Coordinates of C-alpha atoms and ligand atoms in Angstrom, one line a residue:
M1 CA 168.8 268.5 -29.4
C2 CA 170.6 270.6 -32.0
G3 CA 173.1 268.7 -34.2
I4 CA 176.2 269.9 -36.0
V5 CA 178.1 268.3 -38.9
G6 CA 180.8 269.8 -41.1
Y7 CA 183.1 268.4 -43.9
T8 CA 186.0 269.7 -45.9
G9 CA 187.8 267.4 -48.3
S10 CA 187.6 266.1 -51.9
E11 CA 184.1 264.7 -52.0
Q12 CA 180.8 266.6 -52.6
A13 CA 180.0 268.2 -49.2
K14 CA 176.3 268.3 -49.6
D15 CA 175.9 264.5 -49.6
I16 CA 178.1 264.1 -46.6
L17 CA 176.3 266.8 -44.7
I18 CA 172.9 265.4 -45.4
G19 CA 174.0 261.9 -44.5
G20 CA 175.4 263.3 -41.2
L21 CA 172.2 265.3 -40.4
K22 CA 170.1 262.2 -41.0
R23 CA 172.2 260.3 -38.5
L24 CA 171.5 263.1 -36.0
E25 CA 167.7 263.0 -36.6
Y26 CA 167.0 260.6 -33.7
R27 CA 167.9 263.5 -31.3
G28 CA 164.9 265.5 -32.5
Y29 CA 164.8 268.9 -34.3
D30 CA 162.4 271.3 -36.0
S31 CA 164.5 272.7 -38.9
A32 CA 167.7 271.9 -40.8
G33 CA 170.1 273.7 -43.0
V34 CA 173.5 273.7 -44.7
A35 CA 176.0 276.3 -45.8
L36 CA 178.2 275.3 -48.8
E37 CA 181.2 277.2 -50.1
Q38 CA 181.0 278.3 -53.7
A39 CA 183.9 277.3 -55.9
G40 CA 186.9 279.8 -56.0
G41 CA 186.0 281.6 -52.8
D42 CA 183.1 283.5 -54.5
G43 CA 180.8 283.2 -51.6
I44 CA 178.7 280.9 -49.5
D45 CA 175.3 279.4 -50.4
V46 CA 172.9 278.8 -47.5
F47 CA 169.9 276.4 -47.7
R48 CA 167.5 276.1 -44.8
R49 CA 164.1 274.4 -44.3
V50 CA 161.6 273.9 -41.5
G51 CA 160.8 270.3 -41.0
K52 CA 162.5 267.1 -42.0
V53 CA 166.1 266.7 -43.3
S54 CA 164.5 264.8 -46.2
G55 CA 162.9 268.1 -47.3
L56 CA 166.3 269.8 -47.4
E57 CA 167.7 266.7 -49.2
S58 CA 165.1 267.0 -52.0
E59 CA 165.9 270.7 -52.4
L60 CA 169.6 270.0 -52.7
A61 CA 169.1 267.0 -54.9
H62 CA 168.0 269.3 -57.8
L63 CA 171.0 271.5 -57.3
D64 CA 174.3 271.1 -59.1
H65 CA 176.5 272.1 -56.3
T66 CA 180.0 270.7 -56.3
S67 CA 181.2 272.4 -53.1
T68 CA 183.7 270.3 -51.1
C69 CA 183.4 272.3 -47.9
G70 CA 180.4 273.0 -45.8
I71 CA 178.6 272.9 -42.5
G72 CA 175.1 271.7 -41.5
H73 CA 172.8 271.8 -38.6
T74 CA 169.5 270.4 -37.2
R75 CA 167.9 273.0 -34.9
W76 CA 165.7 272.5 -31.8
A77 CA 164.3 275.9 -31.0
T78 CA 165.3 277.6 -27.9
H79 CA 165.5 281.4 -28.7
G80 CA 163.0 282.1 -31.5
R81 CA 160.3 279.9 -32.9
P82 CA 161.0 277.2 -35.6
S83 CA 161.2 279.1 -38.9
V84 CA 163.5 279.4 -41.9
A85 CA 164.9 282.7 -40.6
N86 CA 165.8 281.1 -37.2
A87 CA 167.2 277.9 -38.7
H88 CA 171.0 277.6 -38.9
P89 CA 173.4 278.3 -40.5
H90 CA 173.5 282.0 -39.7
S91 CA 175.6 284.5 -41.6
S92 CA 177.5 287.7 -41.2
C93 CA 176.1 290.9 -42.7
D94 CA 178.1 290.5 -45.9
G95 CA 177.3 286.8 -46.1
R96 CA 180.9 285.8 -46.3
I97 CA 180.9 284.0 -42.9
S98 CA 178.5 281.3 -41.9
I99 CA 178.2 279.4 -38.7
V100 CA 176.3 276.6 -36.9
H101 CA 176.0 276.6 -33.2
N102 CA 174.8 274.3 -30.4
G103 CA 174.2 275.6 -26.9
I104 CA 172.8 278.8 -25.4
I105 CA 174.4 282.3 -25.3
E106 CA 173.3 283.8 -22.0
N107 CA 174.4 287.3 -22.8
F108 CA 173.1 287.4 -26.3
A109 CA 170.6 290.3 -25.6
E110 CA 173.4 292.6 -24.5
L111 CA 175.7 291.5 -27.4
R112 CA 173.0 292.0 -29.9
E113 CA 172.2 295.5 -28.7
E114 CA 175.9 296.4 -28.9
L115 CA 176.4 294.8 -32.3
E116 CA 173.2 296.6 -33.7
A117 CA 174.5 299.9 -32.3
R118 CA 177.7 299.3 -34.3
G119 CA 175.6 298.8 -37.5
H120 CA 175.1 295.1 -37.7
H121 CA 171.9 293.9 -39.2
F122 CA 170.2 290.8 -37.7
A123 CA 168.1 288.4 -39.7
S124 CA 166.8 286.1 -37.0
D125 CA 165.5 286.0 -33.4
T126 CA 168.2 283.5 -32.3
D127 CA 170.9 283.9 -29.8
T128 CA 173.3 282.2 -32.2
E129 CA 173.4 285.0 -34.8
V130 CA 175.5 287.2 -32.5
F131 CA 178.3 284.7 -33.0
A132 CA 178.2 285.3 -36.8
H133 CA 178.5 289.1 -36.3
L134 CA 181.1 288.8 -33.6
I135 CA 183.3 286.7 -35.9
E136 CA 182.7 289.1 -38.7
E137 CA 183.9 292.0 -36.6
A138 CA 187.0 290.1 -35.4
Y139 CA 187.8 289.0 -38.9
E140 CA 187.4 292.3 -40.8
S141 CA 188.1 294.8 -38.0
G142 CA 185.6 296.4 -35.8
N143 CA 184.8 297.3 -32.2
G144 CA 188.1 299.3 -32.2
K145 CA 190.4 296.4 -33.2
P146 CA 192.2 295.5 -36.4
G147 CA 190.9 292.5 -38.2
T148 CA 192.5 289.1 -37.7
H149 CA 191.9 288.0 -41.4
D150 CA 192.3 284.5 -39.9
L151 CA 189.0 282.6 -39.3
L152 CA 190.2 280.6 -36.3
A153 CA 191.7 283.6 -34.6
A154 CA 188.4 285.5 -35.2
V155 CA 186.4 282.6 -33.7
R156 CA 188.7 282.7 -30.7
E157 CA 188.3 286.4 -30.3
A158 CA 184.5 286.1 -30.7
C159 CA 184.4 283.5 -27.9
T160 CA 185.9 285.9 -25.4
H161 CA 182.7 288.0 -25.6
V162 CA 180.3 285.2 -25.2
I163 CA 178.9 283.9 -21.9
G164 CA 177.2 280.5 -22.2
A165 CA 177.6 277.2 -23.9
Y166 CA 178.7 276.6 -27.5
G167 CA 179.7 273.9 -29.9
L168 CA 180.5 276.1 -33.0
A169 CA 181.6 275.5 -36.6
A170 CA 182.3 278.4 -39.0
I171 CA 183.3 278.8 -42.6
C172 CA 184.5 281.9 -44.4
A173 CA 184.4 282.6 -48.2
D174 CA 187.8 284.2 -47.9
E175 CA 189.4 281.0 -46.6
P176 CA 188.1 278.2 -48.9
G177 CA 188.3 274.8 -47.5
V178 CA 188.7 275.9 -43.8
I179 CA 186.3 275.1 -41.0
A180 CA 187.0 276.7 -37.6
V181 CA 185.6 275.0 -34.5
A182 CA 185.2 276.0 -30.9
R183 CA 183.7 274.3 -27.9
K184 CA 182.5 275.1 -24.4
D185 CA 180.0 273.0 -22.5
S186 CA 178.5 271.5 -25.7
P187 CA 180.0 268.4 -27.3
I188 CA 182.2 268.5 -30.4
I189 CA 183.9 265.6 -32.1
I190 CA 186.6 266.0 -34.8
G191 CA 188.0 263.3 -37.1
K192 CA 190.1 262.8 -40.2
G193 CA 188.7 260.4 -42.8
E194 CA 190.2 259.1 -46.1
T195 CA 188.8 262.0 -48.2
G196 CA 188.8 264.9 -45.7
S197 CA 188.2 266.3 -42.3
Y198 CA 184.9 266.1 -40.3
V199 CA 183.4 267.9 -37.4
A200 CA 180.2 266.9 -35.6
S201 CA 178.3 267.3 -32.3
D202 CA 177.9 263.6 -32.0
V203 CA 180.1 260.7 -33.0
I204 CA 177.3 259.0 -34.8
A205 CA 177.5 261.6 -37.6
V206 CA 181.1 260.7 -38.5
I207 CA 181.3 257.1 -37.6
D208 CA 181.2 255.9 -41.2
A209 CA 184.2 258.0 -42.1
T210 CA 186.4 257.5 -39.1
R211 CA 186.6 255.8 -35.8
D212 CA 189.6 257.8 -34.5
V213 CA 188.3 261.1 -33.1
V214 CA 189.2 264.0 -30.9
V215 CA 186.6 264.8 -28.4
L216 CA 187.3 268.5 -28.1
E217 CA 187.5 269.8 -24.6
D218 CA 186.2 273.2 -23.2
G219 CA 188.4 276.0 -24.4
Q220 CA 190.0 274.1 -27.2
F221 CA 189.8 275.2 -30.9
A222 CA 190.4 273.4 -34.2
R223 CA 191.1 274.3 -37.8
L224 CA 190.0 271.8 -40.3
T225 CA 191.3 271.6 -43.9
P226 CA 191.1 268.8 -46.5
E227 CA 194.6 267.8 -45.7
G228 CA 194.5 267.8 -41.9
I229 CA 193.5 269.3 -38.6
S230 CA 195.3 271.5 -36.1
Y231 CA 194.3 272.4 -32.6
T232 CA 194.9 275.4 -30.3
D233 CA 194.1 276.6 -26.8
A234 CA 192.2 279.8 -26.2
D235 CA 195.4 281.8 -26.5
G236 CA 196.2 280.4 -29.9
N237 CA 199.0 278.0 -28.7
A238 CA 199.2 274.8 -30.6
I239 CA 198.0 271.7 -28.7
E240 CA 197.7 268.0 -29.4
P241 CA 194.6 266.6 -27.9
A242 CA 194.3 262.9 -27.3
V243 CA 192.7 260.7 -30.0
T244 CA 189.9 258.3 -28.9
H245 CA 189.2 255.2 -30.8
I246 CA 185.5 254.5 -31.1
D247 CA 184.6 250.8 -31.2
W248 CA 180.8 251.3 -30.8
D249 CA 178.4 250.1 -33.5
I250 CA 175.8 252.5 -34.9
D251 CA 173.2 251.4 -32.3
M252 CA 175.5 252.1 -29.4
A253 CA 176.6 255.4 -31.0
E254 CA 173.0 256.6 -31.1
K255 CA 172.8 255.8 -27.4
G256 CA 176.0 257.8 -26.8
G257 CA 177.8 254.6 -25.7
Y258 CA 175.1 253.7 -23.1
P259 CA 173.5 250.3 -23.4
D260 CA 170.0 251.8 -23.7
F261 CA 168.3 255.1 -24.2
M262 CA 166.8 255.1 -20.7
L263 CA 170.2 255.1 -19.1
K264 CA 171.5 257.7 -21.5
E265 CA 168.5 259.9 -20.7
I266 CA 169.0 259.4 -17.0
F267 CA 172.6 260.6 -17.3
E268 CA 171.5 263.7 -19.2
Q269 CA 169.6 265.0 -16.2
P270 CA 172.2 267.3 -14.8
R271 CA 172.3 269.0 -18.2
V272 CA 168.5 269.3 -18.3
V273 CA 168.5 271.1 -14.9
R274 CA 171.2 273.5 -16.2
D275 CA 169.5 274.1 -19.6
T276 CA 166.1 274.7 -18.1
L277 CA 167.5 277.4 -15.8
V278 CA 169.7 279.2 -18.3
G279 CA 168.7 282.8 -18.6
R280 CA 165.8 282.5 -16.2
L281 CA 167.0 284.9 -13.5
S282 CA 168.3 288.4 -14.1
G283 CA 171.0 289.9 -12.0
A284 CA 168.3 292.0 -10.2
G285 CA 166.6 288.8 -9.2
E286 CA 163.7 289.0 -11.6
L287 CA 162.5 285.7 -13.0
D288 CA 162.3 285.7 -16.8
I289 CA 160.0 283.3 -18.5
D290 CA 160.2 284.4 -22.1
E291 CA 156.9 282.9 -23.3
L292 CA 154.9 283.7 -20.2
G293 CA 151.9 285.0 -22.2
L294 CA 150.3 286.4 -19.0
T295 CA 151.0 289.8 -17.5
Y296 CA 152.2 290.1 -13.9
E297 CA 148.9 291.8 -13.1
E298 CA 147.0 288.7 -14.4
L299 CA 149.3 286.4 -12.4
D300 CA 148.7 288.5 -9.3
L301 CA 145.0 287.9 -9.6
I302 CA 145.3 284.1 -9.7
D303 CA 143.5 282.6 -6.8
R304 CA 143.3 278.9 -7.7
V305 CA 145.6 276.6 -9.6
Y306 CA 144.9 273.3 -11.2
V307 CA 147.7 271.2 -12.5
I308 CA 146.4 268.8 -15.1
A309 CA 148.5 266.0 -16.7
C310 CA 148.9 262.3 -17.1
G311 CA 151.3 259.6 -15.8
T312 CA 154.7 260.9 -15.0
S313 CA 153.7 264.4 -15.8
F314 CA 150.9 264.1 -13.2
H315 CA 153.5 263.2 -10.6
A316 CA 155.5 266.3 -11.5
G317 CA 152.2 268.1 -10.7
L318 CA 152.1 266.5 -7.2
I319 CA 155.4 268.2 -6.5
A320 CA 154.2 271.5 -7.9
K321 CA 151.2 271.5 -5.6
N322 CA 153.5 271.4 -2.5
L323 CA 155.7 274.2 -3.9
I324 CA 152.8 276.5 -5.1
E325 CA 150.9 276.2 -1.9
S326 CA 153.9 276.6 0.4
W327 CA 155.6 279.4 -1.5
A328 CA 152.8 281.3 -3.3
R329 CA 150.1 280.4 -0.8
I330 CA 147.6 279.7 -3.7
P331 CA 145.3 276.7 -3.4
C332 CA 146.5 274.1 -5.9
E333 CA 144.8 270.9 -7.0
V334 CA 146.5 268.2 -9.2
E335 CA 144.2 266.2 -11.4
A336 CA 144.6 263.5 -14.0
A337 CA 143.6 265.2 -17.2
S338 CA 141.5 262.2 -18.0
E339 CA 139.3 263.0 -14.9
F340 CA 139.4 266.7 -15.1
R341 CA 138.0 266.9 -18.6
Y342 CA 134.9 264.9 -17.6
R343 CA 134.2 266.7 -14.3
N344 CA 132.7 270.1 -13.8
P345 CA 135.6 271.8 -11.9
I346 CA 135.2 275.2 -10.4
I347 CA 136.9 277.6 -12.9
T348 CA 136.8 281.3 -13.0
P349 CA 138.8 283.9 -15.0
T350 CA 141.2 284.0 -12.1
T351 CA 141.9 280.3 -12.2
L352 CA 145.3 279.2 -13.7
V353 CA 145.3 275.8 -15.3
V354 CA 148.9 274.4 -15.7
A355 CA 149.0 271.7 -18.3
V356 CA 152.1 269.5 -18.1
S357 CA 153.0 267.2 -21.0
Q358 CA 156.3 265.9 -22.2
S359 CA 155.0 265.3 -25.7
G360 CA 152.7 268.2 -25.8
E361 CA 150.1 266.1 -27.6
T362 CA 148.5 263.8 -25.1
A363 CA 144.8 263.6 -26.0
D364 CA 143.4 263.9 -22.5
T365 CA 145.6 266.8 -21.6
L366 CA 144.7 268.7 -24.7
A367 CA 141.0 268.1 -24.3
A368 CA 141.3 269.4 -20.7
I369 CA 143.1 272.5 -21.9
R370 CA 140.3 273.2 -24.4
D371 CA 137.7 272.7 -21.8
A372 CA 139.4 274.9 -19.3
R373 CA 139.8 277.7 -21.8
I374 CA 136.1 277.6 -22.8
K375 CA 135.3 278.0 -19.1
G376 CA 137.5 281.1 -18.9
A377 CA 140.7 279.8 -17.2
K378 CA 144.1 281.1 -18.1
V379 CA 146.2 278.1 -19.3
F380 CA 149.9 277.7 -18.9
G381 CA 151.7 274.8 -20.7
I382 CA 154.9 273.0 -19.6
T383 CA 156.1 270.9 -22.4
N384 CA 159.2 269.4 -24.0
V385 CA 158.2 269.9 -27.6
V386 CA 158.4 273.3 -29.2
G387 CA 155.3 274.2 -31.2
S388 CA 153.4 271.2 -29.9
P389 CA 149.6 271.5 -29.5
V390 CA 149.9 272.0 -25.8
A391 CA 152.3 274.9 -26.5
R392 CA 150.1 276.4 -29.2
E393 CA 146.9 276.2 -27.3
S394 CA 148.1 277.6 -24.0
D395 CA 148.4 281.3 -23.1
G396 CA 152.0 280.9 -22.0
V397 CA 154.6 278.1 -22.0
I398 CA 157.8 276.9 -20.4
Y399 CA 159.9 274.6 -22.5
T400 CA 161.6 271.9 -20.4
K401 CA 164.8 271.7 -22.5
A402 CA 165.0 268.0 -21.9
N403 CA 165.4 267.5 -25.7
K404 CA 164.0 264.5 -27.4
E405 CA 163.2 261.7 -25.1
I406 CA 163.3 258.3 -26.8
A407 CA 162.8 255.7 -24.0
V408 CA 159.1 255.3 -23.4
A409 CA 159.7 255.7 -19.6
S410 CA 159.9 259.4 -18.9
T411 CA 163.0 260.3 -16.9
K412 CA 164.8 263.4 -18.0
S413 CA 161.6 265.1 -19.1
F414 CA 160.2 264.5 -15.5
I415 CA 163.2 266.3 -14.1
G416 CA 162.7 269.1 -16.6
Q417 CA 159.1 269.4 -15.7
V418 CA 159.8 269.6 -12.0
V419 CA 162.4 272.3 -12.5
S420 CA 160.0 274.2 -14.7
L421 CA 157.2 273.9 -12.2
T422 CA 159.5 275.1 -9.5
L423 CA 160.3 278.2 -11.6
L424 CA 156.6 278.8 -12.0
A425 CA 156.0 278.4 -8.2
L426 CA 158.8 280.9 -7.6
L427 CA 157.4 283.3 -10.1
L428 CA 153.9 283.1 -8.5
A429 CA 155.4 283.6 -5.1
Q430 CA 157.4 286.6 -6.3
V431 CA 154.5 288.2 -8.1
K432 CA 152.2 287.7 -5.0
G433 CA 154.9 289.2 -2.8
K434 CA 155.3 286.1 -0.7
L435 CA 159.0 285.7 -1.5
N436 CA 161.4 288.6 -1.7
T437 CA 164.2 289.0 -4.3
R438 CA 166.8 287.7 -1.9
Q439 CA 164.8 284.6 -1.1
V440 CA 164.1 283.9 -4.8
K441 CA 167.8 284.3 -5.6
L442 CA 168.8 281.9 -2.9
L443 CA 166.2 279.3 -3.9
F444 CA 167.2 279.7 -7.6
R445 CA 170.8 279.0 -6.7
E446 CA 170.0 275.9 -4.7
L447 CA 167.8 274.7 -7.5
G448 CA 170.7 275.0 -9.9
D449 CA 172.9 273.1 -7.4
T450 CA 170.7 270.0 -7.9
A451 CA 172.5 269.5 -11.3
E452 CA 175.7 268.6 -9.4
Q453 CA 173.9 266.7 -6.8
I454 CA 172.3 264.5 -9.5
Q455 CA 175.8 264.0 -11.0
W456 CA 177.0 262.8 -7.6
I457 CA 174.3 260.2 -7.4
L458 CA 175.0 259.0 -10.8
D459 CA 178.8 258.8 -10.0
T460 CA 178.6 257.1 -6.6
Q461 CA 175.3 255.2 -6.1
Q462 CA 175.2 252.6 -8.9
E463 CA 176.6 249.8 -6.8
A464 CA 174.1 250.4 -3.9
I465 CA 171.3 250.6 -6.5
H466 CA 172.3 247.3 -8.1
E467 CA 172.3 245.6 -4.6
A468 CA 168.8 247.0 -3.9
A469 CA 167.6 245.8 -7.3
L470 CA 168.7 242.2 -6.5
A471 CA 166.5 242.4 -3.4
C472 CA 163.5 243.3 -5.6
K473 CA 163.9 241.3 -8.8
D474 CA 162.0 238.1 -7.7
A475 CA 159.3 239.9 -5.7
H476 CA 155.7 239.7 -6.8
S477 CA 155.0 243.2 -5.6
A478 CA 156.6 246.2 -4.1
L479 CA 155.5 249.2 -2.0
F480 CA 156.9 252.7 -2.3
V481 CA 156.3 254.9 0.6
G482 CA 157.1 258.4 1.9
R483 CA 155.6 261.5 3.4
G484 CA 155.3 265.0 2.1
M485 CA 157.6 265.3 -0.9
G486 CA 158.6 261.7 -0.3
A487 CA 155.0 260.6 -0.9
A488 CA 154.9 262.5 -4.2
I489 CA 158.2 260.9 -5.4
S490 CA 157.0 257.4 -4.3
N491 CA 154.3 257.6 -7.0
E492 CA 156.9 258.1 -9.7
G493 CA 159.1 255.3 -8.3
A494 CA 156.2 252.9 -8.4
L495 CA 155.1 253.9 -11.9
K496 CA 158.7 253.5 -13.2
L497 CA 159.0 250.1 -11.7
K498 CA 155.7 248.7 -13.0
E499 CA 155.9 250.1 -16.5
I500 CA 159.4 248.8 -17.4
S501 CA 159.8 245.7 -15.1
Y502 CA 156.2 244.5 -15.1
L503 CA 156.5 244.0 -11.3
H504 CA 153.4 245.2 -9.5
A505 CA 154.1 248.2 -7.4
E506 CA 152.1 250.7 -5.4
A507 CA 152.8 254.0 -3.8
Y508 CA 151.4 255.0 -0.5
A509 CA 151.7 257.9 1.9
A510 CA 153.6 256.2 4.7
G511 CA 151.2 257.3 7.3
E512 CA 148.4 255.4 5.5
M513 CA 150.1 252.0 5.7
K514 CA 148.5 251.0 8.9
H515 CA 145.1 251.6 7.4
G516 CA 145.3 248.7 5.0
P517 CA 148.4 248.1 2.9
I518 CA 150.5 246.8 5.9
A519 CA 148.4 243.6 5.5
L520 CA 150.4 242.9 2.3
I521 CA 153.7 242.8 4.1
D522 CA 155.2 239.4 4.8
P523 CA 158.9 238.4 5.2
G524 CA 161.0 239.6 2.2
F525 CA 158.4 242.0 0.8
P526 CA 160.2 245.0 -0.7
V527 CA 159.3 248.4 0.8
I528 CA 161.1 251.2 -0.9
A529 CA 161.0 254.4 1.2
V530 CA 162.1 258.0 0.7
T531 CA 163.6 258.8 4.1
T532 CA 165.6 261.9 3.4
K533 CA 166.1 264.5 6.1
S534 CA 162.9 266.5 6.2
P535 CA 160.4 267.7 8.8
V536 CA 158.7 264.3 8.6
Y537 CA 161.8 262.1 8.8
D538 CA 161.0 260.7 12.2
K539 CA 157.4 259.9 11.1
V540 CA 158.6 257.9 8.1
V541 CA 161.1 256.0 10.2
S542 CA 158.5 255.0 12.7
N543 CA 156.3 253.8 9.8
L544 CA 159.2 251.7 8.5
K545 CA 159.6 250.1 11.9
E546 CA 156.1 248.7 11.5
C547 CA 157.2 247.2 8.2
E548 CA 160.5 245.9 9.7
A549 CA 158.6 244.2 12.5
R550 CA 156.7 242.2 9.8
G551 CA 160.0 241.1 8.0
A552 CA 159.9 243.6 5.1
K553 CA 163.0 244.0 3.0
I554 CA 163.6 247.7 3.5
I555 CA 165.3 249.9 0.9
V556 CA 165.7 253.5 1.6
V557 CA 166.7 256.6 -0.3
A558 CA 168.4 258.6 2.5
T559 CA 170.5 261.7 3.1
E560 CA 174.2 261.1 2.8
G561 CA 175.7 260.8 6.3
D562 CA 172.5 259.4 7.9
E563 CA 174.0 256.6 10.0
D564 CA 170.9 255.9 12.0
I565 CA 168.9 254.8 9.1
K566 CA 171.2 251.8 8.6
Q567 CA 169.8 250.3 11.8
I568 CA 166.5 249.7 10.1
A569 CA 167.3 249.5 6.4
D570 CA 168.6 246.5 4.5
H571 CA 169.8 248.7 1.6
V572 CA 170.6 252.4 1.7
I573 CA 170.9 254.6 -1.4
C574 CA 172.3 258.0 -0.6
I575 CA 171.5 261.4 -2.0
P576 CA 173.3 264.7 -1.0
E577 CA 171.6 266.8 1.6
V578 CA 169.2 269.1 -0.1
R579 CA 166.4 271.5 0.9
D580 CA 163.1 269.5 1.2
A581 CA 161.6 271.5 -1.7
F582 CA 164.2 270.2 -4.1
T583 CA 164.3 266.6 -2.9
P584 CA 162.1 265.4 -5.8
I585 CA 164.8 266.5 -8.3
T586 CA 167.5 264.4 -6.6
A587 CA 165.6 261.6 -4.9
T588 CA 163.8 260.5 -8.0
V589 CA 167.0 259.6 -9.8
P590 CA 167.8 256.5 -7.6
L591 CA 164.3 255.3 -8.1
Q592 CA 164.6 255.6 -11.9
L593 CA 167.9 253.7 -11.8
L594 CA 166.4 251.1 -9.5
A595 CA 163.5 250.5 -11.8
R596 CA 165.9 250.1 -14.7
E597 CA 168.1 247.6 -12.9
V598 CA 165.2 245.5 -11.8
A599 CA 163.8 245.5 -15.3
L600 CA 167.1 244.4 -16.8
M601 CA 167.4 241.6 -14.2
R602 CA 163.9 240.5 -15.2
G603 CA 164.9 240.4 -18.9
C604 CA 162.7 243.4 -19.9
D605 CA 163.3 245.9 -22.7
V606 CA 163.7 249.1 -20.8
D607 CA 163.4 251.4 -23.8
Q608 CA 160.2 249.9 -25.3
P609 CA 158.0 248.3 -22.6
R610 CA 155.1 246.1 -23.7
N611 CA 151.7 247.7 -24.3
L612 CA 153.0 251.3 -24.1
A613 CA 153.7 254.1 -26.6
K614 CA 155.7 257.2 -26.0
S615 CA 152.6 259.5 -26.4
V616 CA 148.9 258.8 -26.2
T617 CA 147.3 260.9 -28.8
V618 CA 144.0 259.2 -29.3
E619 CA 141.4 258.2 -26.7
Ligands
AGP701 C1 155.8 257.5 -18.0 O1 157.1 257.0 -18.0 C2 155.2 257.6 -19.3 N1 155.9 257.9 -20.3 C3 153.8 258.2 -19.2 O2 153.2 258.0 -18.0 C4 153.7 259.7 -19.6 O3 154.2 260.5 -18.6 C5 152.2 260.0 -19.9 O4 151.7 259.2 -20.9 C6 152.0 261.5 -20.2 O5 152.7 261.8 -21.4 P1 153.0 263.3 -21.7 O6 153.8 263.9 -20.7 O7 153.7 263.3 -23.1 O8 151.6 264.0 -21.8

């Protein structure tokens, strides 16, 4: 995830900025840069590098730059590939204003067109750069208005044109020592240290300098100088935001105050849904997948889909199969990449292979991609890592926007994968004429609603999940069951539980129980079932009755308001009512939290389970 740091004070800014950027490295990035004011308001020097902050540090180490005011950034590519030109800071045409930005500007294409028509020259492919030019216009005069000649006022004016999310810091050669800051839907922290004022996107970047910070709220603006900080609302009225004292240590700060990365990443999931969907649907109802790499004509010819992946990514594929077959009516098979690559699957030029990989470098998935391409398939990648081998070796790609996932157990990347695969299923259905624009728009809106539904689960179900975990923690084994989408989700629930709590768990299609697994059930045996309202609800309930009769401890993930299920279940975890197609996005969240609770109760390290690595890059 992109990172921002800024400093104005009495010390050398370059050292403080590099130190702050290094602290932000754990979040993941592909390039880094700083902008430093020259002495006496002469101008701004910008230094940018693709790759590690240490590369930028070496470049700056040889430089005798005594600037005491600057801004820095680590970039995780969204619009435009990783490159020096796309790295932040970005500058105005005359180079006298530089900015760093986190977030996504949804209307950047329109803004860019308008700015170019008014004579602005763009030097990157990013959405961010429009901000630099908008601020320049507002500062100098332009677009029919007189200039503000006040950096913060110009930033406020620029923000009125932007639709989207931003955490923004700007400097201007004409206002030495001033940093102007804005925030909407992207975190910004501001603090005053002994030698100057600091801004960052994450408290970890400033924690050595100050522990008393202002967490800027949406629509608030700040002006930092070496002497102090002032705040305004969007109309320029002075405000006094509350100061928060941070008593976290560095380890906690990296985890955003959460006790472990797994919980932090589970709580990021509403954002992942939103970010993965930003800019994907035009007002006219056209789905926009920027790196599609395949023409609509090629997509229309697709008559068979294979989803290939491993582990959690494979489970995302199980969900995609349901969606692709029911919406686009294209036969879809899901295969473990480790099996696919050693078989002789039926592949023709009209076969689409969808490779799903969080890391984008899993050896089996990569080998399967290469094999599929040799056999003539079109390959589409779904990955979390920009420029990864899966992205490079596929014809097209959707990036999941989960940002760097640190816990070994995949959580937020799974949600990003399912949302991305849902987009792909919608696109195939649209291209094939199986769903009309009105239907696509409705489904897209409901897909976006899952962000709030996940938040509701996170806010309200922790206690119920804790109670359910107590019922599992001493078990020797557990069974996850469901039907339809519920069966697909059960696989992920069982994998999460076994990989982090070392408790044996299996997933079964509930209807298959009576063909063998029911023999396992004795009094107290945990059966975890997805019993959300769906066309197969009654069937799952009747399968659970068979388990109840044998004394199983029954834990259900059910639709809020379902009173009947309480008659059979020992523990009920609720999710909001949602269309069956989107159940995986919400119903998986309680299962992730349940696995984590059980693991903690059993004394396991939830971030770094034994025997496992984050990505498996060798055979
Ligand atoms: C699950 O929590 C694991 N992290 C694992 O199953 C993972 O999904 C699998 O190794 C595939 O990794 P990839 O998505 O990076 O290819």
